[in-house]
Short mmCIF file of C-alpha atoms in Angstrom, two decimals:
data_model
loop_
_atom_site.label_atom_id
_atom_site.label_comp_id
_atom_site.label_asym_id
_atom_site.label_seq_id
_atom_site.Cartn_x
_atom_site.Cartn_y
_atom_site.Cartn_z
CA MET R 10 -0.23 -0.24 -0.39
CA GLY R 11 3.29 2.51 0.60
CA VAL R 12 4.50 1.84 -2.46
CA PHE R 13 1.09 2.61 -4.53
CA VAL R 14 0.85 6.22 -1.99
CA ALA R 15 4.08 6.97 -3.43
CA VAL R 16 3.68 6.65 -6.69
CA THR R 17 0.44 7.17 -7.47
CA LEU R 18 0.49 10.88 -4.68
CA PRO R 19 3.14 12.64 -6.70
CA LEU R 20 0.95 11.87 -10.11
CA GLY R 21 -2.10 13.11 -9.23
CA LEU R 22 -0.09 16.58 -7.30
CA MET R 23 1.94 16.60 -11.22
CA ILE R 24 -1.59 15.74 -12.98
CA LEU R 25 -3.09 18.59 -10.58
CA ARG R 26 -0.37 21.50 -11.60
CA TYR R 27 0.65 20.57 -14.75
CA ALA R 28 -3.34 20.07 -15.93
CA PRO R 29 -4.80 22.78 -18.21
CA GLY R 30 -7.86 24.65 -16.28
CA GLY R 31 -9.51 25.38 -18.92
CA GLU R 32 -8.00 27.72 -20.79
CA GLY R 33 -6.13 25.64 -23.53
CA THR R 34 -5.68 22.52 -24.51
CA MET R 35 -3.32 20.39 -22.64
CA ALA R 36 0.12 19.22 -24.24
CA THR R 37 0.16 15.33 -26.25
CA PHE R 38 3.59 14.61 -24.51
CA LEU R 39 1.17 15.28 -21.13
CA ALA R 40 -2.09 14.34 -22.40
CA VAL R 41 -0.88 10.65 -23.64
CA PRO R 42 0.74 9.50 -20.21
CA ILE R 43 -2.32 10.46 -18.24
CA ALA R 44 -4.82 9.49 -20.02
CA LEU R 45 -2.87 6.00 -20.63
CA TYR R 46 -2.31 6.19 -16.73
CA GLY R 47 -6.38 6.72 -16.19
CA PHE R 48 -7.02 3.88 -18.68
CA VAL R 49 -5.10 1.72 -16.31
CA ILE R 50 -6.75 3.13 -12.90
CA ALA R 51 -9.68 2.66 -14.69
CA ALA R 52 -9.20 -0.95 -16.20
CA THR R 53 -8.08 -1.93 -12.37
CA TRP R 54 -10.77 -1.04 -10.62
CA ILE R 55 -12.95 -2.01 -13.37
CA ASP R 56 -10.94 -5.59 -12.61
CA ALA R 57 -11.60 -5.55 -8.85
CA ILE R 58 -15.39 -4.69 -8.71
CA ALA R 59 -15.94 -7.32 -11.05
CA ASP R 60 -13.87 -9.33 -9.00
CA LYS R 61 -15.74 -9.33 -6.11
CA LEU R 62 -19.19 -8.87 -8.42
CA VAL R 63 -19.09 -13.00 -9.36
CA ALA R 64 -17.31 -13.93 -5.84
CA LEU R 65 -21.19 -12.28 -4.97
CA LEU R 66 -23.02 -13.63 -7.36
CA GLU R 67 -21.45 -17.04 -6.89
CA PHE R 68 -22.35 -16.59 -3.44
CA LEU R 69 -26.05 -15.68 -4.00
CA GLY R 70 -26.31 -19.04 -6.81
CA VAL R 71 -24.69 -21.37 -3.99
CA THR R 72 -27.10 -20.08 -1.33
CA LEU R 73 -30.40 -20.22 -3.90
CA ARG R 74 -29.31 -23.23 -5.38
CA ILE R 75 -29.24 -21.71 -8.97
CA PRO R 76 -27.14 -23.49 -11.58
CA ASN R 77 -23.28 -21.30 -12.33
CA SER R 78 -24.59 -21.43 -15.92
CA ILE R 79 -28.29 -20.00 -15.28
CA MET R 80 -26.18 -16.98 -13.04
CA GLY R 81 -23.82 -16.36 -16.15
CA LEU R 82 -26.99 -16.51 -19.28
CA THR R 83 -29.20 -13.76 -16.98
CA ILE R 84 -28.01 -12.05 -14.22
CA LEU R 85 -24.03 -11.75 -15.06
CA ALA R 86 -24.81 -11.49 -18.61
CA TRP R 87 -27.22 -8.69 -18.13
CA GLY R 88 -25.44 -7.18 -15.78
CA ASN R 89 -21.74 -7.23 -18.62
CA SER R 90 -24.20 -6.11 -20.65
CA MET R 91 -25.80 -2.47 -19.86
CA ALA R 92 -22.80 -0.13 -20.52
CA ASP R 93 -23.06 -1.34 -24.40
CA LEU R 94 -26.38 -0.85 -24.59
CA SER R 95 -26.89 2.21 -23.48
CA ALA R 96 -24.37 3.23 -25.56
CA ASN R 97 -25.22 1.31 -28.44
CA VAL R 98 -28.94 2.97 -28.43
CA THR R 99 -27.37 6.44 -28.22
CA MET R 100 -25.59 5.75 -31.14
CA ALA R 101 -28.49 4.10 -32.94
CA ARG R 102 -30.43 7.46 -31.62
CA LYS R 103 -28.15 9.86 -32.61
CA GLY R 104 -28.37 8.29 -36.51
CA LEU R 105 -25.32 6.43 -35.93
CA ALA R 106 -26.60 2.75 -36.65
CA ASN R 107 -23.96 1.26 -38.74
CA MET R 108 -21.17 2.31 -35.55
CA ALA R 109 -24.02 0.71 -33.52
CA ILE R 110 -24.17 -2.53 -35.38
CA THR R 111 -20.70 -2.56 -35.58
CA ALA R 112 -20.38 -2.26 -31.93
CA CYS R 113 -23.37 -4.91 -31.65
CA PHE R 114 -21.28 -7.30 -33.27
CA ALA R 115 -17.11 -6.33 -32.25
CA GLY R 116 -17.67 -5.47 -28.51
CA PRO R 117 -18.99 -9.36 -27.82
CA LEU R 118 -16.10 -10.81 -30.80
CA PHE R 119 -13.77 -9.00 -28.25
CA ASN R 120 -14.40 -10.24 -25.28
CA ILE R 121 -14.84 -14.12 -27.11
CA LEU R 122 -11.42 -13.83 -28.65
CA ILE R 123 -9.50 -11.93 -26.04
CA GLY R 124 -11.27 -12.31 -23.05
CA LEU R 125 -11.72 -15.99 -23.53
CA GLY R 126 -7.81 -16.11 -24.88
CA ALA R 127 -6.24 -14.39 -21.83
CA GLY R 128 -8.58 -16.26 -18.88
CA PHE R 129 -7.32 -19.85 -20.87
CA GLY R 130 -4.21 -18.72 -20.69
CA LEU R 131 -3.52 -17.55 -17.55
CA LEU R 132 -5.60 -21.11 -16.08
CA ARG R 133 -3.21 -22.80 -18.35
CA GLY R 134 -0.50 -20.58 -16.34
CA ILE R 135 -1.59 -21.18 -13.03
CA LYS R 136 -2.64 -24.98 -13.73
CA GLN R 137 0.15 -26.04 -15.48
CA GLN R 138 -1.25 -27.90 -17.98
CA GLU R 139 -1.26 -28.62 -22.01
CA ILE R 140 -4.43 -29.15 -21.89
CA LEU R 141 -7.68 -27.86 -20.11
CA TYR R 142 -10.56 -29.78 -21.33
CA VAL R 143 -13.87 -27.68 -21.28
CA SER R 144 -17.12 -29.94 -21.76
CA LEU R 145 -20.50 -27.91 -23.80
CA THR R 146 -23.01 -27.88 -22.36
CA PRO R 147 -26.45 -27.14 -23.85
CA ASP R 148 -26.47 -24.12 -22.10
CA ILE R 149 -23.38 -22.74 -24.17
CA SER R 150 -25.23 -24.89 -27.50
CA THR R 151 -28.05 -23.46 -27.61
CA GLY R 152 -26.33 -19.97 -27.22
CA PHE R 153 -24.26 -20.87 -30.43
CA VAL R 154 -27.86 -21.96 -32.56
CA PHE R 155 -29.28 -19.08 -31.19
CA CYS R 156 -26.24 -16.60 -32.57
CA PHE R 157 -25.91 -18.58 -35.25
CA ALA R 158 -29.89 -18.12 -36.67
CA ASN R 159 -29.51 -14.22 -35.57
CA CYS R 160 -26.64 -14.09 -37.87
CA ILE R 161 -27.96 -15.67 -40.65
CA PHE R 162 -31.20 -13.41 -40.44
CA ILE R 163 -29.39 -10.13 -40.11
CA LEU R 164 -27.18 -11.10 -43.22
CA PHE R 165 -30.30 -12.52 -44.66
CA SER R 166 -32.96 -9.89 -43.99
CA GLY R 167 -30.28 -6.71 -44.61
CA LEU R 168 -28.26 -7.66 -47.59
CA ALA R 169 -30.44 -10.14 -49.54
CA VAL R 170 -33.82 -9.12 -49.07
CA ASN R 171 -33.62 -5.21 -48.22
CA LYS R 172 -30.16 -4.44 -50.01
CA GLY R 173 -28.00 -3.13 -46.89
CA VAL R 174 -31.23 -1.44 -44.82
CA ILE R 175 -31.55 -3.78 -42.06
CA PRO R 176 -36.14 -3.78 -41.78
CA ALA R 177 -36.83 -1.72 -38.91
CA GLY R 178 -38.95 -4.70 -36.82
CA TYR R 179 -35.47 -6.71 -36.41
CA GLY R 180 -35.67 -5.35 -33.41
CA TYR R 181 -38.98 -6.74 -31.74
CA MET R 182 -37.93 -10.06 -33.91
CA ALA R 183 -33.95 -9.78 -32.10
CA ILE R 184 -36.04 -9.29 -28.79
CA GLY R 185 -38.53 -12.36 -28.78
CA MET R 186 -35.38 -14.54 -30.43
CA TYR R 187 -33.97 -13.41 -27.03
CA ALA R 188 -36.68 -14.56 -24.82
CA VAL R 189 -37.47 -17.74 -26.34
CA TYR R 190 -33.51 -18.76 -26.21
CA VAL R 191 -33.56 -17.19 -22.52
CA VAL R 192 -36.68 -19.61 -21.39
CA THR R 193 -35.35 -22.90 -23.75
CA SER R 194 -31.48 -22.09 -21.30
CA LEU R 195 -33.97 -22.37 -18.85
CA VAL R 196 -36.00 -24.91 -19.49
CA LEU R 197 -32.78 -27.20 -20.87
CA ASN R 198 -30.45 -26.66 -17.37
CA TYR R 199 -34.12 -27.94 -15.62
CA ALA R 200 -34.70 -30.92 -17.71
CA LEU R 201 -31.20 -31.80 -17.97
CA PRO R 202 -29.77 -31.03 -14.59
CA GLU R 203 -26.75 -33.22 -14.81
CA SER R 204 -25.13 -31.07 -17.69
CA SER R 205 -24.32 -27.85 -15.13
#
């Protein structure tokens, strides 16, 4: 803790001293390190809070006897997606539909490729094993099917039928498809309890 204070206190005082007070722009050689420092601090806080949140959700799942896959499918997924949902809706309302659609696919793709890649890489380092076995549960398989169906529907309705324009009714169809996905996953999880 002492090292943390010894490093961050002088850095914070330098920022207070050299940051512009609204009278002009900050020089690039000062702005870049401050922005990177802010990014690292924000990522550290997000990691610490996410760690505590996952521990709390795991505790609630054990206490209420809710399987981990259902906790991930519902509460954790919704909490993880709220910032993206808010940003995407705001972009779409401002007329930045292409940016919103791109973000809808780029965010989850980043989570899958980087999140899973880094997670399994760290797990491999901790476990010291070359091979880590992961079971493909019905919940995951159902997610793949619905994700694939959604992608096919967007491509078909947006490119093939409407010549590059996604129809306005797609939003309702997507919400309906998500509701069917959640219900299907819940039924599969409780109908096949050995999968969890």
